CSV table of C-alpha atoms in Angstrom, one decimal:
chain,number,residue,atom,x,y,z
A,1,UNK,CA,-1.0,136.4,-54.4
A,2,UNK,CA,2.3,138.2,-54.1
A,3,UNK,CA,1.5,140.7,-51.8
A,4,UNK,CA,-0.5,137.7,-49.9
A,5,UNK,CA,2.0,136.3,-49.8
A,6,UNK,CA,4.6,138.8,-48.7
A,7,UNK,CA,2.2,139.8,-45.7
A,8,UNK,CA,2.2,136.0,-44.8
A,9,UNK,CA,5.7,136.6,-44.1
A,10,UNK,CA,5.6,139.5,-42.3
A,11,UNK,CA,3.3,137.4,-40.0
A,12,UNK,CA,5.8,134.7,-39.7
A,13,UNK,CA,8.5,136.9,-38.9
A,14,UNK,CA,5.9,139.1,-36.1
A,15,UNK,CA,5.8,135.5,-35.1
A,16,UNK,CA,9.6,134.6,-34.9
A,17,UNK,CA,10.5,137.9,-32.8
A,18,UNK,CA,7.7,137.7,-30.2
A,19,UNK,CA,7.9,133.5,-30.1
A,20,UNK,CA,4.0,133.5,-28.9
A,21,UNK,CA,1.3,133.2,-30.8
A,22,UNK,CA,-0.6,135.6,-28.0
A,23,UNK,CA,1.9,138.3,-29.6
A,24,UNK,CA,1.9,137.4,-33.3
A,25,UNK,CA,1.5,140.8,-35.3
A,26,UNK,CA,1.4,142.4,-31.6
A,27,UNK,CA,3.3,145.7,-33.3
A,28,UNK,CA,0.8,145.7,-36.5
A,29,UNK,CA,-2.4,145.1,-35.1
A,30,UNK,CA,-3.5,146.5,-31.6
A,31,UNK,CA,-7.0,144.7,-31.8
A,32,UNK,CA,-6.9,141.3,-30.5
A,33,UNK,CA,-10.1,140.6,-32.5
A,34,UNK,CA,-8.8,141.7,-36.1
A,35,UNK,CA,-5.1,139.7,-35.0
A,36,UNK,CA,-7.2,136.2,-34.5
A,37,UNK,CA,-9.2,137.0,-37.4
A,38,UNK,CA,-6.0,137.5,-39.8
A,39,UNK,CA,-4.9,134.4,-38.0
A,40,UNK,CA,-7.8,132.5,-38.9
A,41,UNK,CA,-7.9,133.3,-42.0
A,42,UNK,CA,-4.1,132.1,-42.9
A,43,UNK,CA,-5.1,128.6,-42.1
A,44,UNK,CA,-8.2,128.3,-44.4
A,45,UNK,CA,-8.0,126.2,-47.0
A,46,UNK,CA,-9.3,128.1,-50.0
A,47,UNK,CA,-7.3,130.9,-49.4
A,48,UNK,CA,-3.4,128.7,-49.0
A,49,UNK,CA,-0.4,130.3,-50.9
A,50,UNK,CA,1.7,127.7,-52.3
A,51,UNK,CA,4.7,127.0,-50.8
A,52,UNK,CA,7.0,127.5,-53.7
A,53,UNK,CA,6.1,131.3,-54.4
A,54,UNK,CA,6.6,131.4,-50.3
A,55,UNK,CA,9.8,131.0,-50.7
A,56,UNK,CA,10.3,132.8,-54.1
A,57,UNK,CA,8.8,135.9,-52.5
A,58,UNK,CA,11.5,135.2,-49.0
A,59,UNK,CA,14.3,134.7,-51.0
A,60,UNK,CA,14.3,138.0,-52.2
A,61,UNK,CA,12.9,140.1,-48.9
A,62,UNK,CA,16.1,141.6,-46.7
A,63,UNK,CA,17.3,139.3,-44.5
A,64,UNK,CA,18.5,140.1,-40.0
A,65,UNK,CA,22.2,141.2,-40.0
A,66,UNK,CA,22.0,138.7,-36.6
A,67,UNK,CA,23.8,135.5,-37.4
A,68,UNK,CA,21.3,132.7,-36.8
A,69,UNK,CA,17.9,135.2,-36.2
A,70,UNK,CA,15.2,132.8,-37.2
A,71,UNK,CA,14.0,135.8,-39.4
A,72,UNK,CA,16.4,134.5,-41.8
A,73,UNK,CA,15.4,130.6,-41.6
A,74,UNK,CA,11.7,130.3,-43.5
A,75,UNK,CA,11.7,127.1,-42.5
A,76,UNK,CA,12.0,127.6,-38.6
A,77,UNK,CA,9.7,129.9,-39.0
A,78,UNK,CA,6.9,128.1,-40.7
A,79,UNK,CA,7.2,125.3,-38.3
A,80,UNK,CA,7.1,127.6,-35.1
A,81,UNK,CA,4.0,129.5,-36.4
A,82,UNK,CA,2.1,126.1,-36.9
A,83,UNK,CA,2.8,124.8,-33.7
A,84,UNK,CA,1.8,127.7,-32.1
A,85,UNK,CA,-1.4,127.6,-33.8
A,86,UNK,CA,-2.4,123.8,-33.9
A,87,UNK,CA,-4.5,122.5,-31.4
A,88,UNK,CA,-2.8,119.2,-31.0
A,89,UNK,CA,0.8,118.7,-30.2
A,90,UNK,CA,3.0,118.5,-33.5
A,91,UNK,CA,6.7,117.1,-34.4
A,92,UNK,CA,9.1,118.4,-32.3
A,93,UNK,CA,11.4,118.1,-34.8
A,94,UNK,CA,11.0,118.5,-38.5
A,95,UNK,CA,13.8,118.3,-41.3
A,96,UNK,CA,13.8,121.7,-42.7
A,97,UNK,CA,14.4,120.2,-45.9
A,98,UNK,CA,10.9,119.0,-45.6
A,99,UNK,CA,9.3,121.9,-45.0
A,100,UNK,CA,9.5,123.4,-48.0
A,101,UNK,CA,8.4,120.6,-49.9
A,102,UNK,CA,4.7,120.4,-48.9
A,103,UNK,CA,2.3,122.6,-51.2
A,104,UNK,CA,1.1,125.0,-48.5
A,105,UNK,CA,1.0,125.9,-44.8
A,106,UNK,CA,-2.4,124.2,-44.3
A,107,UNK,CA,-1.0,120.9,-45.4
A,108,UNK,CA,2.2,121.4,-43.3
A,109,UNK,CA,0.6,121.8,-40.5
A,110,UNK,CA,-1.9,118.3,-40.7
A,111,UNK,CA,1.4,116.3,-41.2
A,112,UNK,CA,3.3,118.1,-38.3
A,113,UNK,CA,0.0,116.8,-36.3
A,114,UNK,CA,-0.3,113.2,-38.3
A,115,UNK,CA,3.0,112.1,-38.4
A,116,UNK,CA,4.6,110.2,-35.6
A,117,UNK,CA,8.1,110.4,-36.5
A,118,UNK,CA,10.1,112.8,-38.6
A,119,UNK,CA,10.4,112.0,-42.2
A,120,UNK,CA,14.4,111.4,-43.2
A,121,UNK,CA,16.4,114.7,-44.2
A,122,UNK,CA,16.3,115.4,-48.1
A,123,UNK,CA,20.3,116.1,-49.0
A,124,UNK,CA,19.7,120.0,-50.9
A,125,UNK,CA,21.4,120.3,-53.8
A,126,UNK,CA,23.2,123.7,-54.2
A,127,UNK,CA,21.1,124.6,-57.3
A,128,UNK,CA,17.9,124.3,-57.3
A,129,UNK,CA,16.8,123.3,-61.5
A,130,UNK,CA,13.0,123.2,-62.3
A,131,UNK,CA,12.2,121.3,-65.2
A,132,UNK,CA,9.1,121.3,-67.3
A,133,UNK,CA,8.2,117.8,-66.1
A,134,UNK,CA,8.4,119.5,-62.5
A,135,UNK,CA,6.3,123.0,-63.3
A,136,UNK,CA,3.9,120.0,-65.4
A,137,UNK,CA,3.1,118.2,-61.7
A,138,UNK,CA,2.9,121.4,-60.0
A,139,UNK,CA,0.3,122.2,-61.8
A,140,UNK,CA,-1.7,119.1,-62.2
A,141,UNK,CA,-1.7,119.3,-58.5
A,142,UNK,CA,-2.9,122.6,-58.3
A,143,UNK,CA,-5.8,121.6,-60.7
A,144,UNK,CA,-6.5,118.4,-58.5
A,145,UNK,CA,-6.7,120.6,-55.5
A,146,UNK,CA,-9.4,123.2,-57.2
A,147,UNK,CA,-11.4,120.1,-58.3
A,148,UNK,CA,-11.7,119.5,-54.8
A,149,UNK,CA,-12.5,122.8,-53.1
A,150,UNK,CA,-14.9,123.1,-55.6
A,151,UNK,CA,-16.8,119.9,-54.5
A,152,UNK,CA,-16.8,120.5,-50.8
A,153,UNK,CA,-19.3,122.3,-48.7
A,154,UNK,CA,-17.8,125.8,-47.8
A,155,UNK,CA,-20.9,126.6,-45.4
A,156,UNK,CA,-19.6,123.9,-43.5
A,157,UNK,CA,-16.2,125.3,-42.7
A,158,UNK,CA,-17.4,128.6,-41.1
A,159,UNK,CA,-17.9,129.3,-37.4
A,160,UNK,CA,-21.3,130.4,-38.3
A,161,UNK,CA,-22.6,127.4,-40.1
A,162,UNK,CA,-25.3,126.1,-37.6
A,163,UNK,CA,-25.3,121.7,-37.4
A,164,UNK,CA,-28.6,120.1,-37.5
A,165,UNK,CA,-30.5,119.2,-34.1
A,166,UNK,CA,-30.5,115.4,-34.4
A,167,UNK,CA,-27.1,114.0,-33.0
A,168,UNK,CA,-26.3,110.6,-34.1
A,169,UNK,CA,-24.6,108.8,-30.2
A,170,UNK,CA,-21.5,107.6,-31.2
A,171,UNK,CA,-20.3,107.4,-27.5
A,172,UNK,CA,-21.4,108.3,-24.2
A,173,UNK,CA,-20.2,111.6,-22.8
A,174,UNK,CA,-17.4,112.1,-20.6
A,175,UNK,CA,-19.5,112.9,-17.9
A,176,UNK,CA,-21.3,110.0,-18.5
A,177,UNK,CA,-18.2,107.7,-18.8
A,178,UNK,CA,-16.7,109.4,-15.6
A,179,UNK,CA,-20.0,108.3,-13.8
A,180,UNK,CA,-18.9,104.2,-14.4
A,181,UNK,CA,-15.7,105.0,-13.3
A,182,UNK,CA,-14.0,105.4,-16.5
A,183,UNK,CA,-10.4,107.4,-16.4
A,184,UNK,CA,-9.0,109.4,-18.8
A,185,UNK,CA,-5.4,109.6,-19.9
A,186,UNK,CA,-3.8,111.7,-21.8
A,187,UNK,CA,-1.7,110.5,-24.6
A,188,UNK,CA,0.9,111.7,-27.0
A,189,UNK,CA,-1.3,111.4,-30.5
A,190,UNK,CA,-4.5,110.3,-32.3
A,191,UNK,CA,-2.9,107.4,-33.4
A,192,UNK,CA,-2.4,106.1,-30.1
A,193,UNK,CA,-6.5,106.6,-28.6
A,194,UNK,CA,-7.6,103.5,-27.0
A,195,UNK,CA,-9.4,101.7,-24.2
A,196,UNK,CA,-7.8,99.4,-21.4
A,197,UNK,CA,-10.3,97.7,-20.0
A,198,UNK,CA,-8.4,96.3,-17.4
A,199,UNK,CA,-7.2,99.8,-15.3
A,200,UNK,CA,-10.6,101.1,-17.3
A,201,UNK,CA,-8.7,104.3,-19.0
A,202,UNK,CA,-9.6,106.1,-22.2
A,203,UNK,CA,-6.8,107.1,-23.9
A,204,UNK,CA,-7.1,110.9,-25.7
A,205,UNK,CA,-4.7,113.4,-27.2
A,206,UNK,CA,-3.7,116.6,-25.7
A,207,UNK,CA,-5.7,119.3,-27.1
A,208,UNK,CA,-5.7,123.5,-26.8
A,209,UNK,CA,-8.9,125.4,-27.6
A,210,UNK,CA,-8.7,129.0,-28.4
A,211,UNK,CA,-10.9,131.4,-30.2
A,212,UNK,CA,-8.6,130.4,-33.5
A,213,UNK,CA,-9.4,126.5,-32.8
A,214,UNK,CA,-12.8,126.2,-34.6
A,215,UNK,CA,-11.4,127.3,-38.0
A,216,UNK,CA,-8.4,125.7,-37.9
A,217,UNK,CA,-9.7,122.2,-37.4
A,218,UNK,CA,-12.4,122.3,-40.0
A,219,UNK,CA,-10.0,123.0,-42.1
A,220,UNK,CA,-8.0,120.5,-41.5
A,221,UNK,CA,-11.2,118.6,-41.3
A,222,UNK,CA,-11.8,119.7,-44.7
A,223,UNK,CA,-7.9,118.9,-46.4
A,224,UNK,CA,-7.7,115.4,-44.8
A,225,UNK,CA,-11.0,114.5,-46.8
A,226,UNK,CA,-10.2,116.0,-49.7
A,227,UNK,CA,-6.3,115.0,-49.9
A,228,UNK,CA,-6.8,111.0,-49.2
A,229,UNK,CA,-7.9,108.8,-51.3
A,230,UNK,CA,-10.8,106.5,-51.0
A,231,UNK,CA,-9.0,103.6,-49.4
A,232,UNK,CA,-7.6,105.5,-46.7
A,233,UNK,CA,-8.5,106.6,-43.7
A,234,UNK,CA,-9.7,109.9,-42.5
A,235,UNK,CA,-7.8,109.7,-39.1
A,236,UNK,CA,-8.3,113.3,-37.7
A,237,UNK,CA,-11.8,113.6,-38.8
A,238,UNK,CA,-13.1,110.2,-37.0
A,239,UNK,CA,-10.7,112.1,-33.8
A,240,UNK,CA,-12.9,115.5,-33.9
A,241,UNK,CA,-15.9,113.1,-34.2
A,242,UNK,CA,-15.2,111.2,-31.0
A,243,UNK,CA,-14.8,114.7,-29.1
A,244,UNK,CA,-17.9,115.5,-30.3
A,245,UNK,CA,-19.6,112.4,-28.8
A,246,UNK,CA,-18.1,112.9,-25.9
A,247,UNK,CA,-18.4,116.8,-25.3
A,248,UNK,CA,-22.1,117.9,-25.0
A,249,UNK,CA,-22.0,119.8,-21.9
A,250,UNK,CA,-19.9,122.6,-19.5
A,251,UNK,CA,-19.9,119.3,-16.9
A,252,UNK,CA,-18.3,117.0,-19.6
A,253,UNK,CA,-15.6,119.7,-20.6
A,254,UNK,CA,-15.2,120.1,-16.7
A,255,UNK,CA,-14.4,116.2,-16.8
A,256,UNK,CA,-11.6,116.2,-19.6
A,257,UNK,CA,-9.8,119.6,-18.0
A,258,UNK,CA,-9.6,118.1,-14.7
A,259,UNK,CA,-7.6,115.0,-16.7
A,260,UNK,CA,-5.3,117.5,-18.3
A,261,UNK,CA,-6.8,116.2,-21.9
A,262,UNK,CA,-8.6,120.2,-22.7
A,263,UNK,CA,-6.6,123.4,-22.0
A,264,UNK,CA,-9.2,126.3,-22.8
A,265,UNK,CA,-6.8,129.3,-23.6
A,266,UNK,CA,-9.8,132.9,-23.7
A,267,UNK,CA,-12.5,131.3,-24.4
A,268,UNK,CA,-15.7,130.2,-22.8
A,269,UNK,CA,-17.2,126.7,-22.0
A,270,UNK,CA,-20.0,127.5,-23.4
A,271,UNK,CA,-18.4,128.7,-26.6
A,272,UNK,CA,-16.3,125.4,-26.7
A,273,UNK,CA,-19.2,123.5,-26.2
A,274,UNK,CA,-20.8,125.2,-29.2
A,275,UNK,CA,-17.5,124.2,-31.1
A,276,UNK,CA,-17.9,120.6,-30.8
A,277,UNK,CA,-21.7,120.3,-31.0
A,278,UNK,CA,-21.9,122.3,-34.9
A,279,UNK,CA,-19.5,119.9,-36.2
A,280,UNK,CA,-20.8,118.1,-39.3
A,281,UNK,CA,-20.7,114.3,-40.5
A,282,UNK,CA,-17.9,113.9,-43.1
A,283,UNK,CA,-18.7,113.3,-46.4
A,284,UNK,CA,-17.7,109.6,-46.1
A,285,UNK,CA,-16.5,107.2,-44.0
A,286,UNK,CA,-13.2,108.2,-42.0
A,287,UNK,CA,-12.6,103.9,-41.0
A,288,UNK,CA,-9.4,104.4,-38.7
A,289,UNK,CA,-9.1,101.2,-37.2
A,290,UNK,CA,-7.3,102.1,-33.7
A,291,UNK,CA,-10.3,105.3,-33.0
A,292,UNK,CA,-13.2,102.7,-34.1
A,293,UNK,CA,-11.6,99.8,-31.8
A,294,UNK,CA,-11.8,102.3,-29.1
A,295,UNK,CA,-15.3,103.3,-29.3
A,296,UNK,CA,-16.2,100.2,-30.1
A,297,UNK,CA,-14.3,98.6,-26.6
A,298,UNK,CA,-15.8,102.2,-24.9
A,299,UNK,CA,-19.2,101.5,-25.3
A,300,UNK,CA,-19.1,97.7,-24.6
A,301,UNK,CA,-17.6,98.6,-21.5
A,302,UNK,CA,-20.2,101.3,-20.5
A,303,UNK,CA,-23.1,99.0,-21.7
A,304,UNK,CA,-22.3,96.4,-19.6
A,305,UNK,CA,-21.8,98.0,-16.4
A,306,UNK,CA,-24.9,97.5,-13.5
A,307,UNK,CA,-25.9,101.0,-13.6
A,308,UNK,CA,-26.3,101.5,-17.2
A,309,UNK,CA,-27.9,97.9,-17.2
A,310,UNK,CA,-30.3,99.2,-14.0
A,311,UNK,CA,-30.9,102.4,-15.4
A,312,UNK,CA,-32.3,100.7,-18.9
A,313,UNK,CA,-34.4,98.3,-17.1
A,314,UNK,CA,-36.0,101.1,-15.0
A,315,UNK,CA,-36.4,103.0,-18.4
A,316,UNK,CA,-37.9,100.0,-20.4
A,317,UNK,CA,-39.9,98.0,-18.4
A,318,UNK,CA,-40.7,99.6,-15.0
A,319,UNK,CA,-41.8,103.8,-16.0
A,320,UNK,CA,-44.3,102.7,-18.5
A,321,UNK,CA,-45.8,100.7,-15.7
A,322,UNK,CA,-45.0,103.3,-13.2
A,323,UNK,CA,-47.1,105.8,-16.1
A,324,UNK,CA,-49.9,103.0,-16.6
A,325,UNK,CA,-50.6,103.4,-12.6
């Protein structure tokens, strides 16, 4: 785990110099292939270092002689490595206080996505004391944690794990839903996706796809479920469900680029459609009010317009008569 960990930092500091994620570990590896594929694997969820031995192992690496370099701030650097990574927008500002204080990089990066507002500043203290009762509830939360990646189903959370035929329809597709008039508009977080019926505009989050995008979210896919308890909701999981109603074709990606709600960064729309389509049902209920309330409002709306009302008619009673003759 140490020498994990210690290349993990060498990755964020490849990171802070460059300031891309395009460039990250640009001077270590010259294939663009192996960089993703080391970049994937640092946001799976089996594979997280904790954030304590983080910084353990940073405190004692040799720090920039430049005053300020980010190289010297683990912090900065975490949060500028997740936000060049996610594929939703995250805090813009996060106390680094914080930071340090969530168990890995995986679960610093959903909360950078989830939250709406930073959380207050945490006064450090200039010595840093760990008691038994803290090293105690490390642990138990390490043990929760294994419980849980134990239980889930790690097929699942590979590109290669192949999504059965059958596709429940949660919603119509975009290109369906542009057909009836419906606009999109972006907006500025999951939390806020919703339906005005009045000016007839979905509301969706920003989101960049890149070749590291599939990995990423089913991991995240795959902490949210395992990290919130039963009577909570699964926020981010009902969100990558709803793109995956909506997205089941090039023309429906087409739809959400040309409304600024999909930037596809090297890859294909076919491959992005493949994304989307192999995603799994959760292993329970995700129940967030505001994304069910959409879909709910969405399909309402799109069921009640004259074409879909015409085209079911025609489908219903007038082919089997049509066949019949």
């Amino acid at each position: 785990m140490a020498i994990d960990g210690l290349f993990l930092l060498v990755l964020l500091r490849s990171y802070c110099i460059n300031n891309t994620s395009s460039n990250i570990l640009g001077g270590l590896v010259n294939n663009a292939g192996t960089r993703n594929g080391i970049l994937r694997y640092t946001m799976m969820l089996e594979i997280q270092i904790p954030m304590l031995v983080l910084s353990d192992i940073f405190f004692y690496m040799p720090k920039s002689d430049t005053v300020g370099s980010c190289e010297n701030n683990l912090p900065q650097m975490l949060l500028g490595y997740c936000k060049a990574l996610s594929p939703l927008k995250v805090l813009e500002y996060y106390p680094a206080s914080i930071t340090l204080k969530h168990a890995h990089l995986l679960e610093l990066l959903y909360h950078l996505i989830m939250l709406t507002e930073p959380p207050e500043a945490v006064e450090e203290a200039r010595t840093q004391v760990r008691t038994i009762a803290t090293v105690i509830t490390e642990v138990l939360s390490a043990t929760e944690l294994a419980k849980g990646l134990i239980e889930l189903p790690w097929s699942k959370l590979s590109p290669s794990y192949k999504a059965p035929v059958e596709k429940e329809i949660l919603i119509p597709t975009a290109s369906k839903l542009c057909d009836v008039v419906v606009q999109f508009l972006c907006t500025n977080h999951v939390t806020a996706i919703g339906f005005e019926r009045d000016t007839v505009t979905f509301k969706l989050p920003f989101m960049k796809l890149d070749v590291n995008t599939e990995v990423i979210i089913r991991n995240l896919v795959a902490y949210e479920q395992i990290s919130k308890l039963e009577s909570e909701s699964l926020v981010l999981t009902r969100y990558f469900e709803l793109m995956n109603g909506i997205i089941e074709t090039e023309e429906d990606l087409k739809v959400l680029k040309d409304h600024r709600i999909l930037r596809i960064e090297s890859m294909k729309d076919d491959e992005v459609v493949k994304i989307f389509s192999g995603m799994s049902k959760p292993v329970r209920l995700a129940n967030p009010p505001n994304i069910d309330k959409a879909i709910a409002e969405v399909n309402n709306y799109y069921n009640g317009t004259l074409r879909v009302k015409t085209l079911k008619f025609i489908k219903k009673c007038v082919r089997p008569w049509w066949n019949f003759i």
